Amino acid sequence: MTLEEMTAQVAKNAPDQAIWLGWSLGGLVASQMAITHPERVQALVTVASSPCFSAREGWPGIKPEVLCGFQQQLSDDFQRTVERFLALQTLGTETARQDARMLKSVVLAQPVPDVEVLNGGLEILKTVDLREPLKNVNMPFLRLYGYLDGLVPRKIVPLLDTLWPHSTSQIIAKAAHAPFISHPAAFCQALTALKPSR
């Protein structure tokens, strides 16, 4: 499934007007919606997300070989790879073990997706680059990050502040890739300050 197909699937069940918030890969989905259907997006919020997850020349991100490695590991040992990936979400936070357990219980309570579906998501992370298209969004745009995030490096924040001066960024200190779990008060405070359009 491509990012465009994923976004179209989500859009079918979304209200005509909404604040679109996406975490990690979901940030790409919310961003794609803002690019292709701006009339339906009152505000865009990305959480621990990057418009380009894969490292490129002059752009910090996840090394492509690491993403390829995750794809191979999913085929070899699905359960263990998912658990490792979930543990990465909270790595470095003061409450990492507790946060990882909570995240794991929520994620693994859902039906287990097919390996091809997860590999499709990793393929999107490897290939999609929305840096240029997001220059043109014209709605309130909030970007939230965790200072300790090992998947979305904080080095992208000043680069995107320059590239997208119309957006607002906030780094939550002592948070990793799941700031809404480790730091819910700071996360909610940032969201309530957002003023949607229309």
Short mmCIF file of C-alpha atoms in Angstrom, two decimals:
data_model
loop_
_atom_site.label_atom_id
_atom_site.label_comp_id
_atom_site.label_asym_id
_atom_site.label_seq_id
_atom_site.Cartn_x
_atom_site.Cartn_y
_atom_site.Cartn_z
CA MET A 1 0.00 0.00 0.00
CA THR A 2 1.34 3.43 -0.92
CA LEU A 3 1.08 6.51 1.27
CA GLU A 4 -1.57 7.89 -1.07
CA GLU A 5 -3.65 4.69 -0.79
CA MET A 6 -3.26 4.63 2.99
CA THR A 7 -4.36 8.27 3.23
CA ALA A 8 -7.38 7.65 0.98
CA GLN A 9 -8.39 4.70 3.17
CA VAL A 10 -8.21 6.78 6.36
CA ALA A 11 -9.96 9.75 4.71
CA LYS A 12 -13.02 7.59 3.92
CA ASN A 13 -13.82 7.33 7.63
CA ALA A 14 -12.77 10.85 8.65
CA PRO A 15 -15.10 13.82 9.19
CA ASP A 16 -15.34 16.44 6.44
CA GLN A 17 -13.55 18.95 8.70
CA ALA A 18 -11.05 17.86 11.34
CA ILE A 19 -7.77 18.53 13.06
CA TRP A 20 -5.47 15.87 11.64
CA LEU A 21 -2.96 14.49 14.13
CA GLY A 22 -0.53 11.76 13.14
CA TRP A 23 2.11 9.98 15.17
CA SER A 24 5.27 8.65 13.48
CA LEU A 25 4.18 7.07 10.17
CA GLY A 26 0.73 8.50 10.89
CA GLY A 27 2.33 11.94 10.60
CA LEU A 28 2.98 11.19 6.95
CA VAL A 29 -0.67 10.19 6.50
CA ALA A 30 -1.92 13.39 8.17
CA SER A 31 0.57 15.43 6.12
CA GLN A 32 -0.50 13.77 2.87
CA MET A 33 -4.11 14.63 3.73
CA ALA A 34 -3.14 18.28 4.31
CA ILE A 35 -1.37 18.32 0.94
CA THR A 36 -4.10 16.61 -1.12
CA HIS A 37 -7.28 17.72 0.72
CA PRO A 38 -6.46 20.98 2.54
CA GLU A 39 -10.14 21.95 2.62
CA ARG A 40 -10.77 19.06 5.05
CA VAL A 41 -7.87 19.88 7.39
CA GLN A 42 -8.49 22.59 10.03
CA ALA A 43 -5.03 22.07 11.50
CA LEU A 44 -2.15 19.63 11.05
CA VAL A 45 -0.29 18.12 13.99
CA THR A 46 2.61 15.72 13.56
CA VAL A 47 3.99 13.88 16.58
CA ALA A 48 7.46 12.30 16.58
CA SER A 49 7.26 12.33 12.81
CA SER A 50 9.45 13.36 9.93
CA PRO A 51 8.51 14.33 6.39
CA CYS A 52 11.47 12.16 5.36
CA PHE A 53 12.29 9.35 7.82
CA SER A 54 15.18 7.95 5.78
CA ALA A 55 18.60 9.56 6.15
CA ARG A 56 19.78 11.31 2.99
CA GLU A 57 22.65 13.57 2.11
CA GLY A 58 22.34 16.62 4.36
CA TRP A 59 19.29 15.14 6.11
CA PRO A 60 19.36 13.28 9.44
CA GLY A 61 17.17 10.22 9.73
CA ILE A 62 17.12 6.45 9.97
CA LYS A 63 19.80 4.78 7.88
CA PRO A 64 18.17 2.94 4.95
CA GLU A 65 20.03 -0.25 5.87
CA VAL A 66 18.41 -0.16 9.34
CA LEU A 67 14.96 0.01 7.75
CA CYS A 68 15.89 -2.85 5.40
CA GLY A 69 17.10 -4.80 8.43
CA PHE A 70 13.73 -4.35 10.14
CA GLN A 71 12.01 -5.68 7.02
CA GLN A 72 14.20 -8.80 7.06
CA GLN A 73 13.76 -9.29 10.80
CA LEU A 74 9.96 -9.10 10.47
CA SER A 75 10.10 -12.07 8.13
CA ASP A 76 12.51 -13.99 10.38
CA ASP A 77 10.95 -13.37 13.82
CA PHE A 78 7.79 -11.27 13.68
CA GLN A 79 6.92 -11.19 17.40
CA ARG A 80 10.41 -10.38 18.63
CA THR A 81 10.94 -7.68 16.00
CA VAL A 82 7.66 -5.96 16.89
CA GLU A 83 8.59 -6.06 20.60
CA ARG A 84 12.06 -4.61 19.85
CA PHE A 85 10.55 -1.88 17.71
CA LEU A 86 8.06 -0.99 20.46
CA ALA A 87 10.89 -0.84 23.02
CA LEU A 88 12.70 1.69 20.78
CA GLN A 89 9.72 4.05 21.09
CA THR A 90 10.46 4.80 24.76
CA LEU A 91 14.22 4.23 24.94
CA GLY A 92 16.00 6.74 27.16
CA THR A 93 13.00 8.08 29.07
CA GLU A 94 12.87 7.97 32.86
CA THR A 95 9.85 5.68 32.69
CA ALA A 96 10.99 3.64 29.66
CA ARG A 97 10.02 0.19 30.95
CA GLN A 98 6.61 1.29 32.17
CA ASP A 99 5.96 3.26 28.97
CA ALA A 100 7.07 0.34 26.78
CA ARG A 101 4.73 -2.02 28.66
CA MET A 102 1.82 0.37 28.20
CA LEU A 103 2.55 0.86 24.50
CA LYS A 104 2.99 -2.88 23.99
CA SER A 105 -0.32 -3.68 25.72
CA VAL A 106 -2.19 -1.15 23.57
CA VAL A 107 -0.56 -2.17 20.28
CA LEU A 108 -0.66 -5.93 20.83
CA ALA A 109 -4.31 -5.76 21.94
CA GLN A 110 -5.17 -4.98 18.31
CA PRO A 111 -5.39 -7.62 15.58
CA VAL A 112 -1.86 -8.49 14.47
CA PRO A 113 -1.20 -7.03 11.01
CA ASP A 114 0.22 -9.14 8.24
CA VAL A 115 4.00 -8.99 7.72
CA GLU A 116 3.42 -7.55 4.23
CA VAL A 117 1.41 -4.68 5.73
CA LEU A 118 4.20 -3.85 8.20
CA ASN A 119 6.81 -4.13 5.44
CA GLY A 120 4.68 -1.76 3.36
CA GLY A 121 4.82 0.75 6.20
CA LEU A 122 8.59 0.39 6.40
CA GLU A 123 8.78 0.89 2.62
CA ILE A 124 6.87 4.18 3.02
CA LEU A 125 9.33 5.25 5.74
CA LYS A 126 12.23 4.39 3.39
CA THR A 127 10.96 6.19 0.31
CA VAL A 128 8.57 9.06 1.07
CA ASP A 129 9.84 12.63 1.21
CA LEU A 130 7.23 15.34 1.85
CA ARG A 131 9.62 18.18 2.71
CA GLU A 132 8.86 20.21 -0.43
CA PRO A 133 5.09 19.57 -0.73
CA LEU A 134 4.54 20.61 2.91
CA LYS A 135 5.97 24.07 2.14
CA ASN A 136 2.62 24.87 0.57
CA VAL A 137 0.21 23.90 3.36
CA ASN A 138 -1.77 26.87 4.58
CA MET A 139 -3.30 25.89 7.90
CA PRO A 140 -2.13 25.86 11.52
CA PHE A 141 0.71 23.32 11.62
CA LEU A 142 2.19 22.05 14.89
CA ARG A 143 5.15 19.67 15.07
CA LEU A 144 5.87 17.89 18.36
CA TYR A 145 9.09 15.99 19.09
CA GLY A 146 10.75 14.08 21.89
CA TYR A 147 14.24 15.26 22.80
CA LEU A 148 15.43 11.64 23.27
CA ASP A 149 13.75 10.23 20.15
CA GLY A 150 16.01 7.63 18.51
CA LEU A 151 13.89 7.35 15.36
CA VAL A 152 13.23 11.02 14.55
CA PRO A 153 16.38 12.98 15.42
CA ARG A 154 15.86 16.42 16.95
CA LYS A 155 18.41 17.76 14.42
CA ILE A 156 15.56 17.95 11.90
CA VAL A 157 13.67 20.53 14.00
CA PRO A 158 15.73 23.63 13.07
CA LEU A 159 15.95 22.43 9.46
CA LEU A 160 12.14 22.25 9.27
CA ASP A 161 11.72 25.52 11.18
CA THR A 162 13.65 27.14 8.32
CA LEU A 163 11.92 25.16 5.56
CA TRP A 164 8.42 25.66 6.99
CA PRO A 165 8.37 29.06 8.76
CA HIS A 166 4.55 28.88 8.85
CA SER A 167 4.71 25.88 11.22
CA THR A 168 5.38 25.75 14.96
CA SER A 169 7.65 23.19 16.62
CA GLN A 170 8.03 22.04 20.19
CA ILE A 171 10.52 19.57 21.64
CA ILE A 172 9.38 17.83 24.82
CA ALA A 173 12.40 17.41 27.09
CA LYS A 174 13.04 13.89 28.42
CA ALA A 175 10.52 12.39 25.96
CA ALA A 176 11.38 9.85 23.27
CA HIS A 177 9.27 8.64 20.32
CA ALA A 178 5.99 8.42 22.27
CA PRO A 179 5.71 11.74 24.16
CA PHE A 180 1.96 11.32 24.65
CA ILE A 181 2.70 8.26 26.83
CA SER A 182 5.77 9.44 28.74
CA HIS A 183 4.74 13.12 29.11
CA PRO A 184 0.95 13.36 28.70
CA ALA A 185 0.59 16.71 30.51
CA ALA A 186 3.16 18.50 28.31
CA PHE A 187 1.72 16.82 25.24
CA CYS A 188 -1.86 17.91 26.03
CA GLN A 189 -0.72 21.43 26.91
CA ALA A 190 0.89 21.78 23.47
CA LEU A 191 -2.28 20.54 21.78
CA THR A 192 -4.66 22.80 23.67
CA ALA A 193 -2.60 25.84 22.63
CA LEU A 194 -3.28 25.02 18.96
CA LYS A 195 -5.81 27.28 17.24
CA PRO A 196 -7.48 25.49 14.31
CA SER A 197 -8.68 27.45 11.28
CA ARG A 198 -12.33 27.78 10.24
#
